[in-house]
Amino acid sequence: MRKIFSLTILLMLLSTFAFADRNPSTITEYSSSQLIKRGDGKVYRVNFNPTSNGGFFALHDCTGLSDTSTTNAKAEGIEATANNGQPQDFTNKPLEFSTGIYLVITSGKVLVEYE
C-alpha cells in the first residue's frame, strides 16, 4: 500500500512538469473585429459560428485593421451556410503571434482560446 501511495505521489509531481511551458489560457467569444491581444501570444483553439451565409473570420499577427494582409494571416475560415462552423484545434502546435492577435470577423461569432 505504501508503494502504491508513493508511486501515485511521484507520478502526480512528474505530471505537473509536462505542461510547465504553458500559461493559463483565456477563452473569449467575439462578434466584431478587434484587437484581442497586443504583443506575443499563442492561439490554441478557434471555433467559428457564422450567423449568416458567407460568414468569415481571420486571425492576423498585427495590431490594427489597416495592418491586416495576406502575409500576416495565421488562420481563417469561411462558411457558405449559417450556423455551420467548424472548430480549429492548434493545441499540438499553437499559432504564434509576435506583434498582436487581431481578429477580423464578418457575420459570425468566434470563440478563441489564447494566451
PDB file of C-alpha atoms in Angstrom:
ATOM      1  CA  MET A   1       0.000   0.000   0.000  1.00  0.00           C
ATOM      2  CA  ARG A   2       2.861   2.389   0.785  1.00  0.00           C
ATOM      3  CA  LYS A   3       4.473   1.660  -2.584  1.00  0.00           C
ATOM      4  CA  ILE A   4       1.259   2.456  -4.439  1.00  0.00           C
ATOM      5  CA  PHE A   5       0.798   5.676  -2.477  1.00  0.00           C
ATOM      6  CA  SER A   6       4.428   6.705  -3.079  1.00  0.00           C
ATOM      7  CA  LEU A   7       4.177   5.885  -6.768  1.00  0.00           C
ATOM      8  CA  THR A   8       0.958   7.903  -7.061  1.00  0.00           C
ATOM      9  CA  ILE A   9       2.560  10.942  -5.410  1.00  0.00           C
ATOM     10  CA  LEU A  10       5.628  10.621  -7.643  1.00  0.00           C
ATOM     11  CA  LEU A  11       3.501  10.439 -10.799  1.00  0.00           C
ATOM     12  CA  MET A  12       1.478  13.477  -9.725  1.00  0.00           C
ATOM     13  CA  LEU A  13       4.646  15.503  -9.194  1.00  0.00           C
ATOM     14  CA  LEU A  14       6.152  14.456 -12.516  1.00  0.00           C
ATOM     15  CA  SER A  15       2.955  15.154 -14.448  1.00  0.00           C
ATOM     16  CA  THR A  16       2.941  18.806 -13.363  1.00  0.00           C
ATOM     17  CA  PHE A  17       6.104  19.408 -15.395  1.00  0.00           C
ATOM     18  CA  ALA A  18       4.599  18.121 -18.630  1.00  0.00           C
ATOM     19  CA  PHE A  19       2.780  21.424 -19.297  1.00  0.00           C
ATOM     20  CA  ALA A  20       5.139  23.759 -17.454  1.00  0.00           C
ATOM     21  CA  ASP A  21       5.734  25.935 -20.543  1.00  0.00           C
ATOM     22  CA  ARG A  22       2.046  26.810 -20.986  1.00  0.00           C
ATOM     23  CA  ASN A  23       0.452  29.699 -19.116  1.00  0.00           C
ATOM     24  CA  PRO A  24      -3.238  29.609 -18.214  1.00  0.00           C
ATOM     25  CA  SER A  25      -5.246  30.337 -21.343  1.00  0.00           C
ATOM     26  CA  THR A  26      -8.105  32.773 -21.846  1.00  0.00           C
ATOM     27  CA  ILE A  27     -11.283  31.781 -23.675  1.00  0.00           C
ATOM     28  CA  THR A  28     -13.383  34.637 -25.056  1.00  0.00           C
ATOM     29  CA  GLU A  29     -16.162  34.967 -27.633  1.00  0.00           C
ATOM     30  CA  TYR A  30     -16.079  37.842 -30.124  1.00  0.00           C
ATOM     31  CA  SER A  31     -18.695  39.106 -32.568  1.00  0.00           C
ATOM     32  CA  SER A  32     -16.833  42.069 -34.087  1.00  0.00           C
ATOM     33  CA  SER A  33     -13.364  42.796 -35.465  1.00  0.00           C
ATOM     34  CA  GLN A  34     -10.929  43.863 -32.763  1.00  0.00           C
ATOM     35  CA  LEU A  35      -7.500  43.575 -31.199  1.00  0.00           C
ATOM     36  CA  ILE A  36      -7.521  40.538 -28.899  1.00  0.00           C
ATOM     37  CA  LYS A  37      -4.003  40.890 -27.501  1.00  0.00           C
ATOM     38  CA  ARG A  38      -1.033  43.185 -28.065  1.00  0.00           C
ATOM     39  CA  GLY A  39       2.465  41.665 -28.334  1.00  0.00           C
ATOM     40  CA  ASP A  40       3.423  37.998 -28.112  1.00  0.00           C
ATOM     41  CA  GLY A  41       0.629  35.458 -27.969  1.00  0.00           C
ATOM     42  CA  LYS A  42      -0.413  31.930 -28.804  1.00  0.00           C
ATOM     43  CA  VAL A  43      -3.742  30.659 -30.099  1.00  0.00           C
ATOM     44  CA  TYR A  44      -4.758  27.109 -29.160  1.00  0.00           C
ATOM     45  CA  ARG A  45      -8.317  26.797 -30.482  1.00  0.00           C
ATOM     46  CA  VAL A  46     -10.748  28.743 -32.646  1.00  0.00           C
ATOM     47  CA  ASN A  47     -14.430  27.956 -33.047  1.00  0.00           C
ATOM     48  CA  PHE A  48     -16.294  29.954 -35.688  1.00  0.00           C
ATOM     49  CA  ASN A  49     -20.089  30.104 -35.825  1.00  0.00           C
ATOM     50  CA  PRO A  50     -21.403  32.112 -38.802  1.00  0.00           C
ATOM     51  CA  THR A  51     -24.650  33.942 -38.107  1.00  0.00           C
ATOM     52  CA  SER A  52     -25.480  34.316 -41.805  1.00  0.00           C
ATOM     53  CA  ASN A  53     -24.465  32.783 -45.123  1.00  0.00           C
ATOM     54  CA  GLY A  54     -20.909  33.664 -46.148  1.00  0.00           C
ATOM     55  CA  GLY A  55     -19.661  34.445 -42.637  1.00  0.00           C
ATOM     56  CA  PHE A  56     -15.889  34.941 -42.445  1.00  0.00           C
ATOM     57  CA  PHE A  57     -13.115  35.320 -39.880  1.00  0.00           C
ATOM     58  CA  ALA A  58      -9.331  35.696 -39.907  1.00  0.00           C
ATOM     59  CA  LEU A  59      -6.650  35.999 -37.235  1.00  0.00           C
ATOM     60  CA  HIS A  60      -3.730  38.287 -38.112  1.00  0.00           C
ATOM     61  CA  ASP A  61      -0.362  38.986 -36.480  1.00  0.00           C
ATOM     62  CA  CYS A  62      -0.837  42.767 -36.217  1.00  0.00           C
ATOM     63  CA  THR A  63      -2.478  45.414 -34.011  1.00  0.00           C
ATOM     64  CA  GLY A  64      -4.982  47.105 -36.315  1.00  0.00           C
ATOM     65  CA  LEU A  65      -7.337  46.622 -39.217  1.00  0.00           C
ATOM     66  CA  SER A  66      -5.173  48.760 -41.509  1.00  0.00           C
ATOM     67  CA  ASP A  67      -2.234  46.367 -40.899  1.00  0.00           C
ATOM     68  CA  THR A  68      -4.054  43.187 -41.945  1.00  0.00           C
ATOM     69  CA  SER A  69      -2.721  41.464 -45.051  1.00  0.00           C
ATOM     70  CA  THR A  70      -2.402  38.023 -46.552  1.00  0.00           C
ATOM     71  CA  THR A  71       1.206  37.851 -45.334  1.00  0.00           C
ATOM     72  CA  ASN A  72       0.330  38.142 -41.638  1.00  0.00           C
ATOM     73  CA  ALA A  73      -2.819  35.978 -41.608  1.00  0.00           C
ATOM     74  CA  LYS A  74      -2.406  32.968 -39.302  1.00  0.00           C
ATOM     75  CA  ALA A  75      -5.859  31.340 -39.509  1.00  0.00           C
ATOM     76  CA  GLU A  76      -9.080  31.945 -41.368  1.00  0.00           C
ATOM     77  CA  GLY A  77     -12.423  30.403 -42.082  1.00  0.00           C
ATOM     78  CA  ILE A  78     -15.473  30.993 -44.227  1.00  0.00           C
ATOM     79  CA  GLU A  79     -18.781  29.149 -44.275  1.00  0.00           C
ATOM     80  CA  ALA A  80     -21.370  29.090 -47.029  1.00  0.00           C
ATOM     81  CA  THR A  81     -24.296  28.483 -44.663  1.00  0.00           C
ATOM     82  CA  ALA A  82     -25.258  29.997 -41.320  1.00  0.00           C
ATOM     83  CA  ASN A  83     -24.694  28.036 -38.091  1.00  0.00           C
ATOM     84  CA  ASN A  84     -22.356  25.598 -39.839  1.00  0.00           C
ATOM     85  CA  GLY A  85     -18.943  26.469 -38.361  1.00  0.00           C
ATOM     86  CA  GLN A  86     -16.066  24.084 -37.779  1.00  0.00           C
ATOM     87  CA  PRO A  87     -13.629  24.242 -34.851  1.00  0.00           C
ATOM     88  CA  GLN A  88      -9.899  24.557 -35.496  1.00  0.00           C
ATOM     89  CA  ASP A  89      -7.591  22.966 -32.921  1.00  0.00           C
ATOM     90  CA  PHE A  90      -3.942  24.041 -32.672  1.00  0.00           C
ATOM     91  CA  THR A  91      -3.153  22.643 -29.208  1.00  0.00           C
ATOM     92  CA  ASN A  92      -0.372  20.374 -30.525  1.00  0.00           C
ATOM     93  CA  LYS A  93       1.273  23.263 -32.370  1.00  0.00           C
ATOM     94  CA  PRO A  94      -0.166  26.636 -31.254  1.00  0.00           C
ATOM     95  CA  LEU A  95      -0.290  29.565 -33.662  1.00  0.00           C
ATOM     96  CA  GLU A  96       2.374  32.033 -32.528  1.00  0.00           C
ATOM     97  CA  PHE A  97       1.923  35.799 -32.794  1.00  0.00           C
ATOM     98  CA  SER A  98       4.653  38.404 -32.197  1.00  0.00           C
ATOM     99  CA  THR A  99       3.011  41.777 -32.904  1.00  0.00           C
ATOM    100  CA  GLY A 100      -0.512  41.096 -31.670  1.00  0.00           C
ATOM    101  CA  ILE A 101      -3.588  38.952 -32.208  1.00  0.00           C
ATOM    102  CA  TYR A 102      -6.088  40.837 -34.367  1.00  0.00           C
ATOM    103  CA  LEU A 103      -9.436  39.289 -35.278  1.00  0.00           C
ATOM    104  CA  VAL A 104     -11.330  40.220 -38.440  1.00  0.00           C
ATOM    105  CA  ILE A 105     -14.890  38.906 -38.455  1.00  0.00           C
ATOM    106  CA  THR A 106     -17.935  39.319 -40.694  1.00  0.00           C
ATOM    107  CA  SER A 107     -21.348  37.857 -39.843  1.00  0.00           C
ATOM    108  CA  GLY A 108     -20.476  35.492 -37.056  1.00  0.00           C
ATOM    109  CA  LYS A 109     -19.100  34.772 -33.617  1.00  0.00           C
ATOM    110  CA  VAL A 110     -15.632  33.450 -32.868  1.00  0.00           C
ATOM    111  CA  LEU A 111     -14.593  31.681 -29.687  1.00  0.00           C
ATOM    112  CA  VAL A 112     -10.814  31.982 -29.229  1.00  0.00           C
ATOM    113  CA  GLU A 113      -8.591  30.193 -26.690  1.00  0.00           C
ATOM    114  CA  TYR A 114      -5.306  32.070 -26.382  1.00  0.00           C
ATOM    115  CA  GLU A 115      -2.548  33.204 -24.052  1.00  0.00           C
TER     116      GLU A 115
END
